[in-house]
CSV table of N, CA, C and O in Angstrom, one decimal:
chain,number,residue,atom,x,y,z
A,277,UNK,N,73.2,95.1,111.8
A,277,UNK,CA,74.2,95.1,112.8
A,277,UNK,C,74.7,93.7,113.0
A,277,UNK,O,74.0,92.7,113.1
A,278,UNK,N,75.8,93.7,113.0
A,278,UNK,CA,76.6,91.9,113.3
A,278,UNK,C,76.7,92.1,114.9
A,278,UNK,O,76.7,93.1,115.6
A,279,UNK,N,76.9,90.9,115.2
A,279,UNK,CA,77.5,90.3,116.2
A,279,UNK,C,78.5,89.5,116.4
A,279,UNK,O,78.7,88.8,115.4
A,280,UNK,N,79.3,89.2,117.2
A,280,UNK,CA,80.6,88.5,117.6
A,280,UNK,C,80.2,87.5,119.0
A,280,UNK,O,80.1,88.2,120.0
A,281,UNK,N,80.1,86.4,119.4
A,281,UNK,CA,79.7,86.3,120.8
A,281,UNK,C,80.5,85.1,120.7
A,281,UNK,O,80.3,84.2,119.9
A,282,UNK,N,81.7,85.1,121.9
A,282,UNK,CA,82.3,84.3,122.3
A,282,UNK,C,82.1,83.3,123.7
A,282,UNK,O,81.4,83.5,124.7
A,283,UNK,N,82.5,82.6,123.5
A,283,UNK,CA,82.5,81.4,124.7
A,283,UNK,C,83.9,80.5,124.7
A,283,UNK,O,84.7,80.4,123.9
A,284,UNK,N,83.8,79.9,126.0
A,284,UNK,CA,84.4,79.6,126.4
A,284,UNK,C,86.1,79.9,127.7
A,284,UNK,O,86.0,80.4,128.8
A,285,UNK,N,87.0,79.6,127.1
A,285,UNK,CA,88.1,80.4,127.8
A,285,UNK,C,88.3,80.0,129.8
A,285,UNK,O,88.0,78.9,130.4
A,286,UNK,N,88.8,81.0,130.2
A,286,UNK,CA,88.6,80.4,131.5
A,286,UNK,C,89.9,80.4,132.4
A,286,UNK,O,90.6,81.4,132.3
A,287,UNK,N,90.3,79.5,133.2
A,287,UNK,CA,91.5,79.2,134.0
A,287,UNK,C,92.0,77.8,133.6
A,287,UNK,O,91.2,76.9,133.9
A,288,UNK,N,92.7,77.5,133.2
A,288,UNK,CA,93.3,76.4,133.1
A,288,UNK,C,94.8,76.1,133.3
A,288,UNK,O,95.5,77.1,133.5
A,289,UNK,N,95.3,75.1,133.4
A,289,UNK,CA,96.9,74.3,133.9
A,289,UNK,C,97.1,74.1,132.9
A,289,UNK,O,96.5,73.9,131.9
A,290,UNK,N,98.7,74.2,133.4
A,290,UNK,CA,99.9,74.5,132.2
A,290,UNK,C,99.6,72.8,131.2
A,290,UNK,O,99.5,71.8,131.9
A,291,UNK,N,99.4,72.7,130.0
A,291,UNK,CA,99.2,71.5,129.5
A,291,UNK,C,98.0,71.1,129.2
A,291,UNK,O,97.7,70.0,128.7
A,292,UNK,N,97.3,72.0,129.6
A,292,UNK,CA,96.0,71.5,129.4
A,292,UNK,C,95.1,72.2,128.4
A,292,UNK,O,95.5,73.2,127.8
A,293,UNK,N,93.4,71.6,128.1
A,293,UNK,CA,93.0,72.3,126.7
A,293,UNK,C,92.0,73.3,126.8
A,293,UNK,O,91.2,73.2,127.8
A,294,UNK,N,91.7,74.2,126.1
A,294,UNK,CA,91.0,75.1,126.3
A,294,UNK,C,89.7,74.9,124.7
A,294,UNK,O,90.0,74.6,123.5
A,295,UNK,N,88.6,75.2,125.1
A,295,UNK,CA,87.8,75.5,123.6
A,295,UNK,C,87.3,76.6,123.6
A,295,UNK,O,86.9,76.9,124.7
A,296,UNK,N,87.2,77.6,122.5
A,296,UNK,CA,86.4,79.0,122.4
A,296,UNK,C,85.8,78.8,121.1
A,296,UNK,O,86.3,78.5,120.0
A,297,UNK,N,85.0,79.1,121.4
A,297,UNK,CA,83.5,79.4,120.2
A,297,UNK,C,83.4,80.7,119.8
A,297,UNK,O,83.5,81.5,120.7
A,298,UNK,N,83.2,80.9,118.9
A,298,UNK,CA,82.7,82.5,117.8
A,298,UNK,C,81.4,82.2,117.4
A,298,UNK,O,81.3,81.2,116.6
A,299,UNK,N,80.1,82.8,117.8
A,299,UNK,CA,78.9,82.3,116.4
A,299,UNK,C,78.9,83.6,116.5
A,299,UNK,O,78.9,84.2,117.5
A,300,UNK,N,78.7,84.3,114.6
A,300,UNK,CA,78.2,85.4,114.5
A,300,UNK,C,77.0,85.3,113.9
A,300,UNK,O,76.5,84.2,113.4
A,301,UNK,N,76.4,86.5,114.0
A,301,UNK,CA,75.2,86.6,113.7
A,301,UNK,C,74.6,88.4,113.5
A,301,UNK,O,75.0,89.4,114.1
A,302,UNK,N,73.4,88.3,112.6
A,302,UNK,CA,73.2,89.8,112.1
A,302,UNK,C,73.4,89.8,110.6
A,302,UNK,O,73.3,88.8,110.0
A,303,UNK,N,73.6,90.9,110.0
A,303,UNK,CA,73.1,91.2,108.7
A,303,UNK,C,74.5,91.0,108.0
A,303,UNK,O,75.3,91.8,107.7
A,304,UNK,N,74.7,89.6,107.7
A,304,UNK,CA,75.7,88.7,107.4
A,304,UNK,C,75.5,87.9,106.1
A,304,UNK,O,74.9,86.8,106.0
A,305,UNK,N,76.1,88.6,105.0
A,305,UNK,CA,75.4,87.7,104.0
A,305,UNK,C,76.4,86.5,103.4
A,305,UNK,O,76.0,85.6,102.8
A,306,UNK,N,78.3,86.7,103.6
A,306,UNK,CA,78.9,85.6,103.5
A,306,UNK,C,80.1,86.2,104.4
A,306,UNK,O,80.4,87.3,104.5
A,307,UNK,N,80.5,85.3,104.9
A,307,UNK,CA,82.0,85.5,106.0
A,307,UNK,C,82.9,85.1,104.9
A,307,UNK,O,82.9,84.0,104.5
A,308,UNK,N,83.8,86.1,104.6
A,308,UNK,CA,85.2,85.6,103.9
A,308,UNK,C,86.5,84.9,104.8
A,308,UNK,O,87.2,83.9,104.5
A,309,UNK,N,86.6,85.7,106.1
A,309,UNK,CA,87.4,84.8,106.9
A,309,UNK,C,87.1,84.8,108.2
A,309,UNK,O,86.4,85.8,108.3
A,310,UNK,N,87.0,84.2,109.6
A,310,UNK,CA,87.2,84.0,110.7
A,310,UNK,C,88.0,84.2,111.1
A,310,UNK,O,88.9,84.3,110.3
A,311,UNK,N,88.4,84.4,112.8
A,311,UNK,CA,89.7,84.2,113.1
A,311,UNK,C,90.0,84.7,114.6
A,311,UNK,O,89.3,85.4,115.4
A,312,UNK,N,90.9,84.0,114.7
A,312,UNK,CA,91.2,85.1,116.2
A,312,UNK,C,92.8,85.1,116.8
A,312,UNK,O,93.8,84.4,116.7
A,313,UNK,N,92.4,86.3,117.3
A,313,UNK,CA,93.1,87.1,117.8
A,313,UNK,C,93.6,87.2,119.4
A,313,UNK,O,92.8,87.5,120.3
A,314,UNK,N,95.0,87.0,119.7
A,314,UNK,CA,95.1,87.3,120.9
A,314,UNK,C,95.8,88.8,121.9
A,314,UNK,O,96.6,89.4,121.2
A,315,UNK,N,95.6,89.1,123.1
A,315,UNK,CA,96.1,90.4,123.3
A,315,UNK,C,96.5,90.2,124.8
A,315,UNK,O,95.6,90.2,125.7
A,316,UNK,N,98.1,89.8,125.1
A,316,UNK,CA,97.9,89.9,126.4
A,316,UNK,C,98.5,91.1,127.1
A,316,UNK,O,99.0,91.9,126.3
A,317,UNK,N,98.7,91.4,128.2
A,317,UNK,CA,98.7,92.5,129.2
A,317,UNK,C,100.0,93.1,128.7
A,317,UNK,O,101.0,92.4,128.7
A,318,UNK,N,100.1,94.6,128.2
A,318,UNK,CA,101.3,95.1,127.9
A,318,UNK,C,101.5,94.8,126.8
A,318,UNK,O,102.4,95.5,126.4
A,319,UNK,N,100.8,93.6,125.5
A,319,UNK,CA,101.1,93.9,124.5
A,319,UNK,C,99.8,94.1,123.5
A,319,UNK,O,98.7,94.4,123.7
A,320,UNK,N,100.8,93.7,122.0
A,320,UNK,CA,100.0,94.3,121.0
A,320,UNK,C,98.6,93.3,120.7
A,320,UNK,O,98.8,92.2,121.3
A,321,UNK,N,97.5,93.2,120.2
A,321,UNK,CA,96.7,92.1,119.1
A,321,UNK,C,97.6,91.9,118.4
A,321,UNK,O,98.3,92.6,117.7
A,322,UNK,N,97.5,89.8,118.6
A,322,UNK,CA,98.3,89.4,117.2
A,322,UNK,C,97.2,88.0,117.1
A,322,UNK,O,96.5,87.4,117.8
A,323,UNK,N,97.5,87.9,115.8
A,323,UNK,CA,96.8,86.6,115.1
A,323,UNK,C,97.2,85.8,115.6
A,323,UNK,O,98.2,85.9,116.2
A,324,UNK,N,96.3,84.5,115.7
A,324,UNK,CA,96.4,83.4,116.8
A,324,UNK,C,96.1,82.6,115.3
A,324,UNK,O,97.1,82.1,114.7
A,325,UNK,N,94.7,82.4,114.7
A,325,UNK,CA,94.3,81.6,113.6
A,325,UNK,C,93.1,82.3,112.5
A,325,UNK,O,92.2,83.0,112.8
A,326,UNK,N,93.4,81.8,111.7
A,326,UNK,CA,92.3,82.4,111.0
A,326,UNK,C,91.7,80.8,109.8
A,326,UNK,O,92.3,79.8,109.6
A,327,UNK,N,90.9,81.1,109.5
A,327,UNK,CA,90.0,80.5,108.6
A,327,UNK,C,89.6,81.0,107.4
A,327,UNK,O,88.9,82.0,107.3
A,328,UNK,N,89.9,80.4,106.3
A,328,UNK,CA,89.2,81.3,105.2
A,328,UNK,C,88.4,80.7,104.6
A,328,UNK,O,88.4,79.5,104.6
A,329,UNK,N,87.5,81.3,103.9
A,329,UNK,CA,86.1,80.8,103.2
A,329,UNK,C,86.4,80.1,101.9
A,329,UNK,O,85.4,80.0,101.4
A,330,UNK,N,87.7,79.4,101.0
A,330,UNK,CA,88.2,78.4,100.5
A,330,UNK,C,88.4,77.5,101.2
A,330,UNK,O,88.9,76.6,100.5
A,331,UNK,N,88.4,77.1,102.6
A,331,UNK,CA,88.8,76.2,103.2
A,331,UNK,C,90.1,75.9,104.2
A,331,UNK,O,90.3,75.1,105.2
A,332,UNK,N,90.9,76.9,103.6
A,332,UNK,CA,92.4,77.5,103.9
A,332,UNK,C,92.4,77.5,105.1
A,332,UNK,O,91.3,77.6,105.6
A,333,UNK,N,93.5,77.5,106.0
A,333,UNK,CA,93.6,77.4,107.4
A,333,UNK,C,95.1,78.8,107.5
A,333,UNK,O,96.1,78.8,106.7
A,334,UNK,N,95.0,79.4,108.3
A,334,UNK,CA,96.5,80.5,108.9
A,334,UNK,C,96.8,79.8,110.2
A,334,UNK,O,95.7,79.4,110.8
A,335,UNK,N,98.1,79.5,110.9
A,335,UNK,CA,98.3,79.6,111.9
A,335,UNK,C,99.8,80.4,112.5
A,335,UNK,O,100.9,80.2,112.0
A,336,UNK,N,99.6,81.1,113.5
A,336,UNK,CA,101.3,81.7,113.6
A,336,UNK,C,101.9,80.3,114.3
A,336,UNK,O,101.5,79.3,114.9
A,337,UNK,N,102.8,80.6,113.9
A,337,UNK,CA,104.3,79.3,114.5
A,337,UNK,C,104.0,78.9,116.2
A,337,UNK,O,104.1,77.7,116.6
A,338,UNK,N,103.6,79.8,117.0
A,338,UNK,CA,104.0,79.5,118.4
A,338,UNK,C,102.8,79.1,118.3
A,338,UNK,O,102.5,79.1,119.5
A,339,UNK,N,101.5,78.6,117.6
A,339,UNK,CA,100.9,77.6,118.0
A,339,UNK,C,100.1,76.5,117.2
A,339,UNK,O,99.1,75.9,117.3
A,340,UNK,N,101.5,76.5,116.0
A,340,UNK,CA,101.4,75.6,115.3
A,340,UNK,C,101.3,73.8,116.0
A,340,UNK,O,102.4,73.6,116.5
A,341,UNK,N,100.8,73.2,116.0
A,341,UNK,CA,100.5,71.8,116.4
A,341,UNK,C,100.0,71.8,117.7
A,341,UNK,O,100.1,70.7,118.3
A,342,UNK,N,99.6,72.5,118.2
A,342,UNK,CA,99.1,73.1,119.3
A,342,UNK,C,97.3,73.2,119.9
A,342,UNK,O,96.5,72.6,120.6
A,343,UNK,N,97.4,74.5,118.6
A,343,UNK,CA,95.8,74.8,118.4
A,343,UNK,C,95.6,74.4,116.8
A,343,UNK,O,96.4,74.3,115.9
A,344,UNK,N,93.8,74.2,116.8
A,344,UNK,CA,93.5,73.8,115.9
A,344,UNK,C,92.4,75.0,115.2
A,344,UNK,O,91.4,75.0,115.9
A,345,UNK,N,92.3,75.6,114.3
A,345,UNK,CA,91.5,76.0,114.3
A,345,UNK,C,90.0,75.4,113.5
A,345,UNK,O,90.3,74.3,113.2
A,346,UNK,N,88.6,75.9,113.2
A,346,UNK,CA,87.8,74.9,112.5
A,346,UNK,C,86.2,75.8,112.6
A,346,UNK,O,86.0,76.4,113.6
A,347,UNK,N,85.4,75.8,111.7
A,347,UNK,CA,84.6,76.7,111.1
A,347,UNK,C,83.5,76.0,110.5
A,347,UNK,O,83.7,75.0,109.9
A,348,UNK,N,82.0,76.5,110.8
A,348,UNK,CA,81.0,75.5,110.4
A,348,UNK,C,80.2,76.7,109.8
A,348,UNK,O,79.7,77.5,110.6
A,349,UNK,N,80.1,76.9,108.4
A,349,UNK,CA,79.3,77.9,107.1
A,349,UNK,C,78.2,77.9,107.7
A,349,UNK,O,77.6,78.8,108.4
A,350,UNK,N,77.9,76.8,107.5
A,350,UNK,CA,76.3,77.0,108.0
A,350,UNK,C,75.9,77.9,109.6
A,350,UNK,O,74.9,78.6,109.8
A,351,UNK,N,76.5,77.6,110.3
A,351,UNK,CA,76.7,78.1,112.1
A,351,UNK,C,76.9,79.2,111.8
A,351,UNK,O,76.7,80.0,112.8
A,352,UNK,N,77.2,79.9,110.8
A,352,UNK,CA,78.2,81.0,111.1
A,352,UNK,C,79.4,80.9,112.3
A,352,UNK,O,79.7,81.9,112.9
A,353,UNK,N,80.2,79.5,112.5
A,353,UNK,CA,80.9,79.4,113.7
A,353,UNK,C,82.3,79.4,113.7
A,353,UNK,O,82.9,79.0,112.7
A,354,UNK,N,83.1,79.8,115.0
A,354,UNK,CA,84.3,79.3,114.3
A,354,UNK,C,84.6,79.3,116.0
A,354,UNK,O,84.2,79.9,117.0
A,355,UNK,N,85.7,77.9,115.5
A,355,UNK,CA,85.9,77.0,116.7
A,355,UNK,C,87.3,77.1,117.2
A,355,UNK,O,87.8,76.8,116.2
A,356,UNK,N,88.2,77.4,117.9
A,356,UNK,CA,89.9,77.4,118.3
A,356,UNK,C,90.0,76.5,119.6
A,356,UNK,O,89.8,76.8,120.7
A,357,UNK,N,90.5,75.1,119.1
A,357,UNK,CA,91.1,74.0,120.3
A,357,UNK,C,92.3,74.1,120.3
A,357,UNK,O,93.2,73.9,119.5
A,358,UNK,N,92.4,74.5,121.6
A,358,UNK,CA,93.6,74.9,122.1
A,358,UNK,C,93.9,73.9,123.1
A,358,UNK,O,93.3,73.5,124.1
A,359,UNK,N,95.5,73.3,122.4
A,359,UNK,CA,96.1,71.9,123.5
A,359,UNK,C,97.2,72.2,123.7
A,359,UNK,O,97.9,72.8,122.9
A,360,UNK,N,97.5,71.7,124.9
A,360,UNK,CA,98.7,72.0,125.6
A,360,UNK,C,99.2,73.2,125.8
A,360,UNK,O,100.1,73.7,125.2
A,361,UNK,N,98.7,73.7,126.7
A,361,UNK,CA,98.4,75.4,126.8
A,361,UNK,C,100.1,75.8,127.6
A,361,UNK,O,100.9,75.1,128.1
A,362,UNK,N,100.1,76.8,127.3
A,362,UNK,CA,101.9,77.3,128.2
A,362,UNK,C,101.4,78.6,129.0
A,362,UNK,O,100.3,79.2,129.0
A,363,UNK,N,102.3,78.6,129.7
A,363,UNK,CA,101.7,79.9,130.7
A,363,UNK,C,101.8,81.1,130.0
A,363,UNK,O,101.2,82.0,130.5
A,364,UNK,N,102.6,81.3,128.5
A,364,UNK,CA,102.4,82.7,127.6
A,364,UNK,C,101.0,82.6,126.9
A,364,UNK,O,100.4,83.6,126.5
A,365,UNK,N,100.7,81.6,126.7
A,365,UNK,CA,99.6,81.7,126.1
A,365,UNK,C,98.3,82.6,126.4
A,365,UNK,O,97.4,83.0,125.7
A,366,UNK,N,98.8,82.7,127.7
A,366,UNK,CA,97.2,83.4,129.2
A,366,UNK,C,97.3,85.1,128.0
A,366,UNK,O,98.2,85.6,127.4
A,367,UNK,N,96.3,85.4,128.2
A,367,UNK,CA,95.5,86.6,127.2
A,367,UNK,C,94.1,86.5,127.0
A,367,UNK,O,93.4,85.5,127.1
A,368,UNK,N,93.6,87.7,126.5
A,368,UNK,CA,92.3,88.2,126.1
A,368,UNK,C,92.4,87.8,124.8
A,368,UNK,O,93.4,88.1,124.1
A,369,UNK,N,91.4,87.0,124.4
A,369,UNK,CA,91.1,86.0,123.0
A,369,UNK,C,90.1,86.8,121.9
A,369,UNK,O,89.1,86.4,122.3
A,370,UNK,N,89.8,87.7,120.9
A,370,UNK,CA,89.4,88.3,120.6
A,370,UNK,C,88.7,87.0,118.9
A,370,UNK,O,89.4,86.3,118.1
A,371,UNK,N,88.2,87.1,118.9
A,371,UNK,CA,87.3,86.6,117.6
A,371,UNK,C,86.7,88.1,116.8
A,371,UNK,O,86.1,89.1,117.2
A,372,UNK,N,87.6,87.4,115.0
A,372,UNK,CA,87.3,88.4,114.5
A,372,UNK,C,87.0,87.7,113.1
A,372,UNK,O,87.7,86.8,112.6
A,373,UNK,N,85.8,88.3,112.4
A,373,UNK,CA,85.2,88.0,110.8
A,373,UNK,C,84.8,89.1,110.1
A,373,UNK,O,84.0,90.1,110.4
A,374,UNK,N,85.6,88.5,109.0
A,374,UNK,CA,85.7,89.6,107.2
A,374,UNK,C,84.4,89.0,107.2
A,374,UNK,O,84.2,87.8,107.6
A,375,UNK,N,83.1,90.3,106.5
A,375,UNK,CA,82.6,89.7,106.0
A,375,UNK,C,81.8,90.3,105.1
A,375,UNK,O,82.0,91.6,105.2
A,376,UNK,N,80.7,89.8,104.1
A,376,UNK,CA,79.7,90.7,103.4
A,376,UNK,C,78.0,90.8,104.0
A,376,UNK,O,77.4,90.0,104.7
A,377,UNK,N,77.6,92.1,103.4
A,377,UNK,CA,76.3,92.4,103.8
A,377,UNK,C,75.5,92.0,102.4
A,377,UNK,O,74.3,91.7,102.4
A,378,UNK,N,76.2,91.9,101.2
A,378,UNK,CA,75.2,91.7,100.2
A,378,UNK,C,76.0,90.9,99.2
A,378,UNK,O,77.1,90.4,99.6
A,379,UNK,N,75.7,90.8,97.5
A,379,UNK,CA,76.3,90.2,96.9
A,379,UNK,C,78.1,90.9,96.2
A,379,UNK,O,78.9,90.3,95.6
A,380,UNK,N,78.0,92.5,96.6
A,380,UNK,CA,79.0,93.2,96.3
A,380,UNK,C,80.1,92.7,97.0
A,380,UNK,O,80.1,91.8,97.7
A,381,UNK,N,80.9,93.6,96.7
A,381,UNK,CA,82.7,93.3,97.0
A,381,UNK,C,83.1,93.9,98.2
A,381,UNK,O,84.0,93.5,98.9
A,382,UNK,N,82.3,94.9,98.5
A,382,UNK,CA,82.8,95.3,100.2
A,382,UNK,C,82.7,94.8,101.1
A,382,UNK,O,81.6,94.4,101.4
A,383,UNK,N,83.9,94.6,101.9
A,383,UNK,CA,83.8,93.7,102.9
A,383,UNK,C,83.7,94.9,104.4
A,383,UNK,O,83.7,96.1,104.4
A,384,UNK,N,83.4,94.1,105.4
A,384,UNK,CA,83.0,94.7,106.7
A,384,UNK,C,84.2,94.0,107.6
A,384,UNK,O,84.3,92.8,107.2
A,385,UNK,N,85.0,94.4,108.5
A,385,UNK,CA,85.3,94.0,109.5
A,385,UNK,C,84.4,93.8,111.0
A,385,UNK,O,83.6,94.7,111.2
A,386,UNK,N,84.4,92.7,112.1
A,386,UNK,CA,84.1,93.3,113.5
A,386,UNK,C,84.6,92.3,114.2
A,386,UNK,O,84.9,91.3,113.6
A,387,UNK,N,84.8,92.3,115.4
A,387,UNK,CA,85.7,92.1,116.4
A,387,UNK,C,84.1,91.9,118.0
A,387,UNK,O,83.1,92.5,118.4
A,388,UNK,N,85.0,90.5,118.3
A,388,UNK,CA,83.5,90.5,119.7
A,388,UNK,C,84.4,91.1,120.6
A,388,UNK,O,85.3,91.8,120.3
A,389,UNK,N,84.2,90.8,121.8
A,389,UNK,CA,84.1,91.2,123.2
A,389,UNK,C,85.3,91.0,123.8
A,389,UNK,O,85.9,91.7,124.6
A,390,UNK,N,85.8,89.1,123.1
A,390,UNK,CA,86.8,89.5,124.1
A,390,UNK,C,86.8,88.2,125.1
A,390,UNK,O,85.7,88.1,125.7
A,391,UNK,N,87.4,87.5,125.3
A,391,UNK,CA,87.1,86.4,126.2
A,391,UNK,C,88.5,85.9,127.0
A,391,UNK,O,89.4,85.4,126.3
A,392,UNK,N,88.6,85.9,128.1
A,392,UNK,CA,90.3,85.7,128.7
A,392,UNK,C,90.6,84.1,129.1
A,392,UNK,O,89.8,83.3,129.6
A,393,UNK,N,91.8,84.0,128.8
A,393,UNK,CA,92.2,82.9,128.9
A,393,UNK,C,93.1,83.0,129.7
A,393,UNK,O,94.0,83.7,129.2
A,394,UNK,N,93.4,82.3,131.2
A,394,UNK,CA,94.0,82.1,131.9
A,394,UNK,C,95.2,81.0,131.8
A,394,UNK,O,94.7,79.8,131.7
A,395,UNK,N,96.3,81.0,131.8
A,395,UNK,CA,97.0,79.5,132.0
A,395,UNK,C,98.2,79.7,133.5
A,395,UNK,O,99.2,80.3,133.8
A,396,UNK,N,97.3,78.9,134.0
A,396,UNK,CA,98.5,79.2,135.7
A,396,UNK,C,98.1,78.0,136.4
A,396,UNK,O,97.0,77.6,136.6
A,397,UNK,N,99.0,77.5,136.9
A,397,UNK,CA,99.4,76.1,138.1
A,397,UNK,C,98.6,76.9,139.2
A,397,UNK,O,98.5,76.4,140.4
């Protein structure tokens, strides 16, 4: 069984920075990618950043120079610094990792909990 456990998130002003943490953990034998995902009220999940296990970095445009994303192998962790926040930003932040249970090719999806991020004066 994997796990997803998020932190951070919160209330914050318009401009200001936010950190959320991913450590997974459970029957995890290599993470192909990290990432996360955001979902706010009335709309769809969309990719916010992802991480890949070459090193590779994804970010969508609207928060390109913005947020950063960043991943520690060993932690199993994955990190999203989020600067200069806008008031569209505010949503449910979802952390999500590809990954393997053994040395084969199938990969596993899972998705944590869920963590909201507020941006309001």
């Amino acid at each position: 069984q994997v796990q997803l456990v998020e932190s951070g998130g919160g209330l914050v002003q318009p401009g200001g920075p936010v950190r959320l943490s991913c450590v997974a953990s459970g029957s995890i034998f290599s993470i192909a990618t990290m990432g996360w995902y955001r979902q706010a009220p009335g709309k769809q999940r969309e990719l916010v950043a992802a991480s890949f296990s070459g090193g590779g970095t994804q970010y969508v445009d609207f928060v390109k120079g913005r947020f950063t994303i960043s991943r520690d192998n060993a932690k199993n962790t994955v990190v999203l610094q989020m600067n200069s926040l806008k008031l569209e930003d505010t949503a449910v932040y979802y952390c999500n990792a590809e990954y393997r249970t053994d040395f084969g090719t199938r990969k596993y999806n899972h998705w944590g909990q869920g963590i909201q991020v507020t941006v309001s004066s």
